[in-house]
Amino acid sequence: MNLPSRVRIVDVGPRDGLQNEKQPVPAEVKVELVHRLQAAGLTEIEVTSFVSPKWVPQMADNAQVMHGIHRQPGVRYSVLTPNMKGLEAALAAPREEWPDEIVVFGAASEAFSQKNINCSIAESIERFAPVVAAAKAQGIAVRGAMSCTVGCPYEGEIAPEKVGYLAGLMKGIGVARVDVADTIGVGTPRKVQAALEATLAHFAVDAVSGHFHDTYGQALSNTLAALQLGVWNHQSSIAGLGGCPYAKGATGNVATEDVVYMLHGMGIDTGIDLDALIDAGVFISQALGREPNSRVSKAVRTKRAG
């Protein structure tokens, strides 16, 4: 079986992970989390979202967080920009505080698109066209997050053709790479592979990443299924933080600690120090007043305690 020899992980914890936390997390804690992640060897971090604080109050400190980060060479810092206003806000800072990449998004489910942003899939992607063009004109990379690629809380199962349709629209507006996300965590390996194959008809394998939620305990199996197709970019969240405010019952992303442990056990290189990663997960979990949602973290810490 030809598996990738290395995997690049994007940690989405600081943004996707924290966005639904009811209790406000201070900006300095978010900055420290980013610093700990990069110190552990993460080379891609989704930092924050330039979204209206009315909708996502947790991200109201976006500019403060971007300002506070001590950037490390070789690390890519991305932010979510839901519209032109978001992009303008992200670029209102001095150039050295700009993101390296912005993330735009769309759903493979018409019902989810309507409920989430009150428009059709095609309209939602069309709205992002000027945002993508403006970002690229400033030399900023663009990633497209494709949600509900295997299942939707309103529509149920999603056909791979719909995923291919969304990927084609993303490609059409100039998005450089895409995430294939199982937003509600209902996917199983073959369904995930079908969604990825539909995407790979439009994007090269180097431009596709997996993003699996662990709602039904399938995220690591789905990660392995993606690896079998050669997909070597993967998104996960430190300490298993996060769900989606618009996807009912979606528990957290798969924990970065669990993904890294699995990959290292398979002899796949990530460039990440698992012990430092576990400590970063403990740091943010303590700030939230709970245990990390990672089995590997728990097992390693139990072993450390002797």
Coordinates of C-alpha atoms in Angstrom, one line a residue:
M1 CA 0.0 0.0 0.0
N2 CA 1.5 3.3 -1.1
L3 CA 1.0 5.7 1.8
P4 CA 2.5 9.2 1.9
S5 CA 5.9 9.3 3.7
R6 CA 5.0 12.6 5.3
V7 CA 1.9 14.5 6.3
R8 CA 1.4 18.2 6.8
I9 CA -1.1 19.1 9.5
V10 CA -3.0 22.3 9.7
D11 CA -4.1 22.9 13.3
V12 CA -7.5 24.6 13.3
G13 CA -7.8 24.7 17.1
P14 CA -7.3 28.5 17.6
R15 CA -10.1 29.3 15.1
D16 CA -12.4 26.4 14.4
G17 CA -11.7 24.9 17.9
L18 CA -12.4 28.0 20.0
Q19 CA -15.1 29.8 17.9
N20 CA -17.9 28.1 19.8
E21 CA -16.6 28.4 23.3
K22 CA -19.2 30.3 25.3
Q23 CA -16.7 31.6 27.8
P24 CA -14.5 34.3 26.4
V25 CA -10.9 33.2 25.9
P26 CA -8.4 36.1 26.4
A27 CA -6.4 37.1 23.4
E28 CA -3.1 36.4 25.2
V29 CA -4.2 32.8 25.7
K30 CA -5.0 32.4 22.0
V31 CA -1.6 33.9 21.1
E32 CA 0.2 31.6 23.6
L33 CA -1.6 28.6 22.0
V34 CA -0.4 29.6 18.6
H35 CA 3.2 29.9 20.0
R36 CA 3.0 26.5 21.6
L37 CA 1.7 24.9 18.4
Q38 CA 4.5 26.3 16.3
A39 CA 7.0 25.4 19.0
A40 CA 5.7 21.8 18.8
G41 CA 6.5 21.8 15.0
L42 CA 3.2 22.8 13.4
T43 CA 3.9 24.6 10.1
E44 CA 0.2 25.6 9.4
I45 CA -2.1 27.2 11.9
E46 CA -5.6 28.5 11.4
V47 CA -5.4 31.5 13.8
T48 CA -8.7 33.4 13.8
S49 CA -11.7 34.6 11.9
F50 CA -12.5 38.1 10.6
V51 CA -16.2 37.6 11.1
S52 CA -18.8 40.0 12.7
P53 CA -18.5 39.8 16.5
K54 CA -22.2 39.8 16.6
W55 CA -22.2 36.3 15.0
V56 CA -19.0 34.9 16.6
P57 CA -18.1 37.0 19.7
Q58 CA -15.2 34.7 20.5
M59 CA -13.3 36.0 17.4
A60 CA -13.8 39.7 18.2
D61 CA -10.1 40.0 19.2
N62 CA -8.9 38.8 15.8
A63 CA -6.7 41.8 15.1
Q64 CA -5.2 41.7 18.6
V65 CA -4.3 38.0 18.2
M66 CA -2.7 38.5 14.8
H67 CA -0.7 41.5 16.2
G68 CA 0.4 39.4 19.2
I69 CA 1.9 36.4 17.3
H70 CA 5.7 36.1 17.0
R71 CA 5.9 34.7 13.6
Q72 CA 8.2 31.8 12.8
P73 CA 9.8 31.4 9.4
G74 CA 8.3 28.5 7.5
V75 CA 4.9 28.7 9.3
R76 CA 1.8 29.6 7.4
Y77 CA -0.9 31.6 9.3
S78 CA -4.4 31.5 7.9
V79 CA -7.6 33.2 8.8
L80 CA -11.3 32.8 7.9
T81 CA -12.8 35.7 5.9
P82 CA -16.6 35.2 5.4
N83 CA -16.9 38.2 3.0
M84 CA -15.1 41.3 1.6
K85 CA -15.6 43.1 4.9
G86 CA -13.7 40.3 6.6
L87 CA -10.8 40.5 4.1
E88 CA -10.6 44.3 4.5
A89 CA -10.5 43.9 8.2
A90 CA -7.7 41.3 8.0
L91 CA -5.7 43.7 5.7
A92 CA -6.3 46.8 7.8
A93 CA -3.3 45.8 9.9
P94 CA 0.3 46.5 8.9
R95 CA 1.6 44.2 6.2
E96 CA 3.6 42.0 8.6
E97 CA 0.4 41.2 10.5
W98 CA -1.5 40.0 7.4
P99 CA -2.4 36.4 7.1
D100 CA -0.5 34.2 4.6
E101 CA -3.7 32.6 3.5
I102 CA -7.4 33.3 3.8
V103 CA -10.1 30.7 4.0
V104 CA -13.4 31.0 2.1
F105 CA -16.1 28.4 2.5
G106 CA -19.0 26.6 0.9
A107 CA -21.2 23.6 1.6
A108 CA -21.9 20.6 -0.5
S109 CA -25.5 20.7 0.8
E110 CA -28.0 23.2 -0.6
A111 CA -30.1 23.0 2.7
F112 CA -27.0 23.7 4.8
S113 CA -26.0 26.6 2.6
Q114 CA -29.5 28.1 2.9
K115 CA -29.7 27.6 6.7
N116 CA -26.1 28.8 7.2
I117 CA -25.8 31.8 4.8
N118 CA -29.3 32.2 3.3
C119 CA -28.3 31.5 -0.3
S120 CA -27.7 28.6 -2.8
I121 CA -24.3 26.9 -3.1
A122 CA -23.7 28.6 -6.5
E123 CA -24.6 32.0 -5.1
S124 CA -22.4 31.5 -2.0
I125 CA -19.3 30.7 -4.1
E126 CA -20.1 33.6 -6.5
R127 CA -20.1 36.0 -3.6
F128 CA -16.6 34.9 -2.7
A129 CA -15.2 35.5 -6.2
P130 CA -14.3 39.2 -5.6
V131 CA -12.8 38.2 -2.1
V132 CA -10.6 35.6 -3.8
A133 CA -9.5 38.0 -6.5
A134 CA -8.7 40.8 -4.0
A135 CA -6.7 38.5 -1.8
K136 CA -4.7 37.1 -4.7
A137 CA -4.0 40.6 -5.9
Q138 CA -2.3 41.2 -2.6
G139 CA -0.2 38.0 -2.8
I140 CA -2.3 36.1 -0.3
A141 CA -3.1 32.5 -0.8
V142 CA -6.7 31.2 -0.8
R143 CA -8.0 28.0 0.6
G144 CA -11.6 26.8 0.2
A145 CA -13.3 24.9 3.1
M146 CA -15.9 22.5 1.7
S147 CA -18.3 21.6 4.5
C148 CA -20.9 18.7 4.7
T149 CA -19.1 16.7 2.1
V150 CA -20.4 13.3 3.3
G151 CA -23.5 14.2 5.3
C152 CA -25.7 17.1 6.3
P153 CA -27.8 17.7 9.4
Y154 CA -30.7 18.7 7.1
E155 CA -30.3 16.7 3.9
G156 CA -28.7 13.5 5.3
E157 CA -26.3 11.7 3.0
I158 CA -24.5 13.9 0.4
A159 CA -23.8 12.4 -3.1
P160 CA -20.2 12.6 -4.3
E161 CA -21.4 14.5 -7.4
K162 CA -22.4 17.4 -5.2
V163 CA -18.9 17.5 -3.7
G164 CA -17.5 17.5 -7.2
Y165 CA -19.9 20.3 -8.2
L166 CA -18.7 22.4 -5.2
A167 CA -15.0 21.7 -5.9
G168 CA -15.5 22.8 -9.5
L169 CA -17.1 26.1 -8.4
M170 CA -14.2 26.7 -6.0
K171 CA -11.7 26.0 -8.8
G172 CA -13.6 28.4 -11.0
I173 CA -13.2 31.4 -8.7
G174 CA -9.5 30.8 -8.3
V175 CA -9.2 28.9 -5.0
A176 CA -5.8 27.3 -4.8
R177 CA -6.5 24.3 -2.5
V178 CA -9.5 22.9 -0.7
D179 CA -10.5 21.0 2.5
V180 CA -12.9 18.2 2.3
A181 CA -14.7 18.4 5.6
D182 CA -17.0 15.9 7.3
T183 CA -18.6 18.7 9.3
I184 CA -20.9 16.5 11.3
G185 CA -18.6 13.5 11.6
V186 CA -21.0 10.9 10.0
G187 CA -18.6 9.8 7.4
T188 CA -17.1 6.3 7.1
P189 CA -14.0 5.4 5.0
R190 CA -15.6 4.5 1.7
K191 CA -17.9 7.5 1.7
V192 CA -15.0 9.8 2.6
Q193 CA -12.9 8.3 -0.2
A194 CA -15.8 8.9 -2.7
A195 CA -16.0 12.6 -1.6
L196 CA -12.2 12.9 -1.9
E197 CA -12.2 11.3 -5.4
A198 CA -14.9 13.7 -6.6
T199 CA -12.7 16.6 -5.4
L200 CA -9.5 15.1 -7.0
A201 CA -11.2 15.4 -10.3
H202 CA -10.8 19.1 -10.0
F203 CA -7.7 19.6 -7.7
A204 CA -4.3 17.9 -7.6
V205 CA -3.7 15.6 -4.6
D206 CA -1.2 18.2 -3.1
A207 CA -4.1 20.8 -3.1
V208 CA -6.6 18.6 -1.2
S209 CA -6.8 18.1 2.6
G210 CA -9.0 16.0 4.9
H211 CA -10.9 17.6 7.8
F212 CA -12.7 15.0 9.8
H213 CA -14.9 15.4 12.9
D214 CA -15.0 12.6 15.4
T215 CA -18.7 12.7 16.3
Y216 CA -19.2 9.0 15.6
G217 CA -15.6 8.0 16.4
Q218 CA -14.7 7.6 12.7
A219 CA -12.1 10.4 12.2
L220 CA -8.9 8.3 12.4
S221 CA -10.4 5.6 10.2
N222 CA -11.3 8.3 7.7
T223 CA -7.8 9.8 8.0
L224 CA -6.4 6.5 7.0
A225 CA -8.8 6.1 4.1
A226 CA -7.7 9.5 2.9
L227 CA -4.0 8.5 3.2
Q228 CA -4.7 5.5 1.1
L229 CA -5.7 7.9 -1.7
G230 CA -2.4 9.8 -1.3
V231 CA -4.0 12.8 0.6
W232 CA -1.2 14.0 2.8
N233 CA -2.6 17.3 4.0
H234 CA -4.8 17.0 7.1
Q235 CA -6.6 19.3 9.4
S236 CA -7.1 18.6 13.1
S237 CA -7.6 20.5 16.3
I238 CA -5.5 20.6 19.4
A239 CA -7.1 18.8 22.3
G240 CA -10.1 17.9 20.0
L241 CA -11.5 21.4 20.4
G242 CA -14.5 22.6 18.4
G243 CA -17.7 21.9 16.5
C244 CA -19.7 24.1 14.2
P245 CA -22.2 26.6 15.5
Y246 CA -24.4 25.9 12.5
A247 CA -24.2 22.1 12.5
K248 CA -26.3 20.7 15.3
G249 CA -24.7 18.0 17.4
A250 CA -21.3 18.2 15.7
T251 CA -18.7 17.4 18.4
G252 CA -15.1 18.3 18.0
N253 CA -12.6 18.0 15.2
V254 CA -10.3 15.0 15.6
A255 CA -7.6 15.7 18.1
T256 CA -4.2 16.6 16.6
E257 CA -2.5 14.5 19.3
D258 CA -4.4 11.4 18.2
V259 CA -3.7 11.9 14.5
V260 CA 0.0 12.5 15.1
Y261 CA 0.3 9.4 17.3
M262 CA -1.3 7.3 14.6
L263 CA 0.9 8.8 11.9
H264 CA 4.1 8.4 13.9
G265 CA 3.1 4.8 14.6
M266 CA 2.8 4.2 10.9
G267 CA 6.3 5.6 10.3
I268 CA 4.9 8.7 8.6
D269 CA 6.8 11.9 9.3
T270 CA 4.9 15.0 10.6
G271 CA 7.8 17.2 11.9
I272 CA 5.8 17.4 15.2
D273 CA 7.0 16.8 18.7
L274 CA 4.2 14.7 20.3
D275 CA 5.1 15.6 23.9
A276 CA 5.2 19.3 23.2
L277 CA 1.9 19.0 21.3
I278 CA 0.3 17.2 24.3
D279 CA 1.5 20.0 26.6
A280 CA -0.1 22.6 24.3
G281 CA -3.4 20.7 24.5
V282 CA -3.2 20.6 28.3
F283 CA -2.5 24.4 28.3
I284 CA -5.6 25.4 26.3
S285 CA -7.8 22.8 28.1
Q286 CA -6.7 24.2 31.5
A287 CA -7.6 27.7 30.2
L288 CA -11.1 26.3 29.4
G289 CA -11.3 24.4 32.7
R290 CA -11.6 20.9 31.3
E291 CA -9.6 17.9 30.2
P292 CA -8.2 17.6 26.6
N293 CA -10.6 15.6 24.4
S294 CA -7.8 13.4 23.2
R295 CA -7.3 9.7 24.1
V296 CA -3.6 9.9 23.3
S297 CA -3.1 12.9 25.6
K298 CA -4.8 11.0 28.4
A299 CA -2.8 7.8 27.9
V300 CA 0.5 9.6 27.6
R301 CA -0.2 11.8 30.7
T302 CA -1.2 8.7 32.7
K303 CA 2.0 7.0 31.7
R304 CA 4.0 10.1 32.6
A305 CA 2.5 10.2 36.1
G306 CA 3.9 6.7 36.5

